[in-house]
XYZ file of C-alpha atoms in Angstrom:
150
model
C 54.756 9.156 23.276
C 52.783 12.124 21.573
C 49.315 13.318 22.346
C 47.281 16.497 20.672
C 44.819 18.366 23.192
C 40.955 18.332 21.986
C 39.098 20.434 24.237
C 40.197 23.817 26.039
C 39.660 22.106 29.343
C 43.707 23.079 29.914
C 43.551 27.154 28.458
C 45.871 28.775 28.682
C 48.654 26.424 29.610
C 46.984 23.711 26.701
C 45.910 25.258 23.553
C 43.579 23.060 21.199
C 45.344 20.966 18.999
C 48.745 21.231 20.997
C 50.850 18.236 20.246
C 52.668 17.417 23.915
C 54.861 14.539 24.671
C 54.708 12.401 27.561
C 56.747 10.572 29.810
C 55.796 7.151 30.444
C 57.640 5.454 33.301
C 56.861 2.124 35.593
C 57.586 4.137 38.788
C 56.084 7.701 38.409
C 54.746 8.963 41.574
C 52.504 12.658 40.622
C 53.323 15.350 42.201
C 51.010 18.180 43.045
C 51.015 20.739 39.835
C 52.026 17.673 37.562
C 50.093 17.620 34.364
C 49.222 14.060 33.714
C 47.126 12.274 31.225
C 45.180 9.335 32.178
C 42.479 6.794 30.953
C 38.854 8.193 31.991
C 37.883 6.335 35.734
C 34.605 4.721 35.051
C 32.941 7.552 37.124
C 33.552 10.168 33.783
C 32.830 7.519 31.432
C 29.833 7.744 32.923
C 29.072 11.127 32.573
C 30.477 11.869 29.319
C 28.127 12.370 26.824
C 30.809 12.279 23.987
C 32.282 8.823 25.088
C 30.893 5.963 23.263
C 30.602 2.606 25.364
C 33.350 0.251 26.144
C 35.783 2.901 24.352
C 39.176 4.183 25.884
C 39.519 7.727 26.800
C 42.180 9.857 27.814
C 42.140 12.957 29.354
C 44.989 15.859 30.751
C 44.282 17.262 33.777
C 46.478 19.310 36.689
C 47.531 16.979 39.756
C 46.024 19.143 42.782
C 45.152 16.411 45.809
C 47.803 13.437 46.783
C 46.422 10.539 48.377
C 45.931 10.963 51.696
C 45.302 15.048 51.092
C 42.426 16.902 52.414
C 40.728 19.189 49.169
C 38.054 21.385 49.485
C 37.074 24.455 47.268
C 34.865 26.926 48.445
C 34.325 30.654 47.837
C 36.541 30.509 44.424
C 39.437 29.377 46.513
C 41.040 25.431 46.272
C 42.225 24.327 49.985
C 44.686 21.621 50.541
C 45.328 19.887 53.938
C 42.903 23.363 55.120
C 45.791 25.560 53.465
C 44.780 27.843 50.102
C 46.344 26.377 46.927
C 48.480 29.335 45.291
C 48.030 29.053 41.520
C 49.474 30.908 39.092
C 47.932 28.511 35.998
C 44.204 28.906 36.421
C 43.005 31.926 35.378
C 39.465 32.052 36.678
C 38.546 30.709 40.024
C 36.355 27.918 40.631
C 32.625 28.678 40.558
C 31.710 25.133 41.604
C 32.358 24.109 45.865
C 33.337 20.684 47.112
C 33.009 19.799 50.652
C 36.143 18.868 52.521
C 37.009 14.985 51.305
C 40.000 12.590 51.950
C 41.799 11.174 49.245
C 42.107 7.766 49.719
C 45.546 5.899 48.989
C 46.135 5.442 44.919
C 43.716 8.254 44.598
C 44.434 11.962 43.267
C 42.363 14.906 42.368
C 42.837 16.788 39.290
C 41.565 19.594 37.467
C 41.696 21.805 34.366
C 43.355 24.298 34.047
C 40.206 26.698 32.526
C 38.238 25.746 36.303
C 35.050 25.931 34.838
C 35.090 24.919 31.533
C 36.792 21.303 32.332
C 34.760 17.830 33.307
C 37.058 16.677 35.930
C 37.505 15.761 39.541
C 35.234 18.129 40.753
C 32.419 16.528 38.376
C 33.409 13.137 38.536
C 35.834 12.331 41.897
C 39.131 11.008 42.286
C 41.415 9.180 39.703
C 42.729 5.871 40.483
C 46.895 5.856 40.438
C 46.493 2.883 37.954
C 45.034 5.012 35.381
C 47.881 7.566 35.083
C 49.644 6.973 31.274
C 52.423 9.378 32.164
C 53.142 12.943 32.915
C 53.384 15.925 30.255
C 56.623 17.291 29.964
C 56.927 19.393 26.430
C 54.678 20.746 23.808
C 55.722 20.279 20.637
C 53.725 22.163 18.084
C 52.983 24.363 17.072
C 56.184 26.069 16.786
C 55.541 29.114 18.391
C 54.219 27.181 21.468
C 57.149 24.733 22.035
C 57.934 24.705 25.704
C 58.583 22.552 28.722
C 55.857 22.219 30.993
C 57.945 20.988 33.444
């Protein structure tokens, strides 16, 4: 399915106006680092000033934490199960803190690559697996940006 990137929250990986393809499969198990497209969870819809009541909103973010993992953000570093996350896709470190939390079954922690300009799990919490539509796998437009996202 085709989606258009509406904001800068995933820069530099995705730019405003990029057209991406998303693979939708019932048995998809998101992995750390995957780019996923999902329906905004209720907590996000309550805090998003641009969401109209009863309207479905779709976001794209990167999977950071998976079910049963411990996530923490401290002094600009993201920790998974106590180990610093090595990231080459985020340009600036997060300027926020997240106290240590354990993700429940079927819950994911997702962040935008533009760490400090993204409306994501650091604001609204965990993402339920049932909200995930699929994995973004390719930029198909504009022509100079065509590439795989896998």
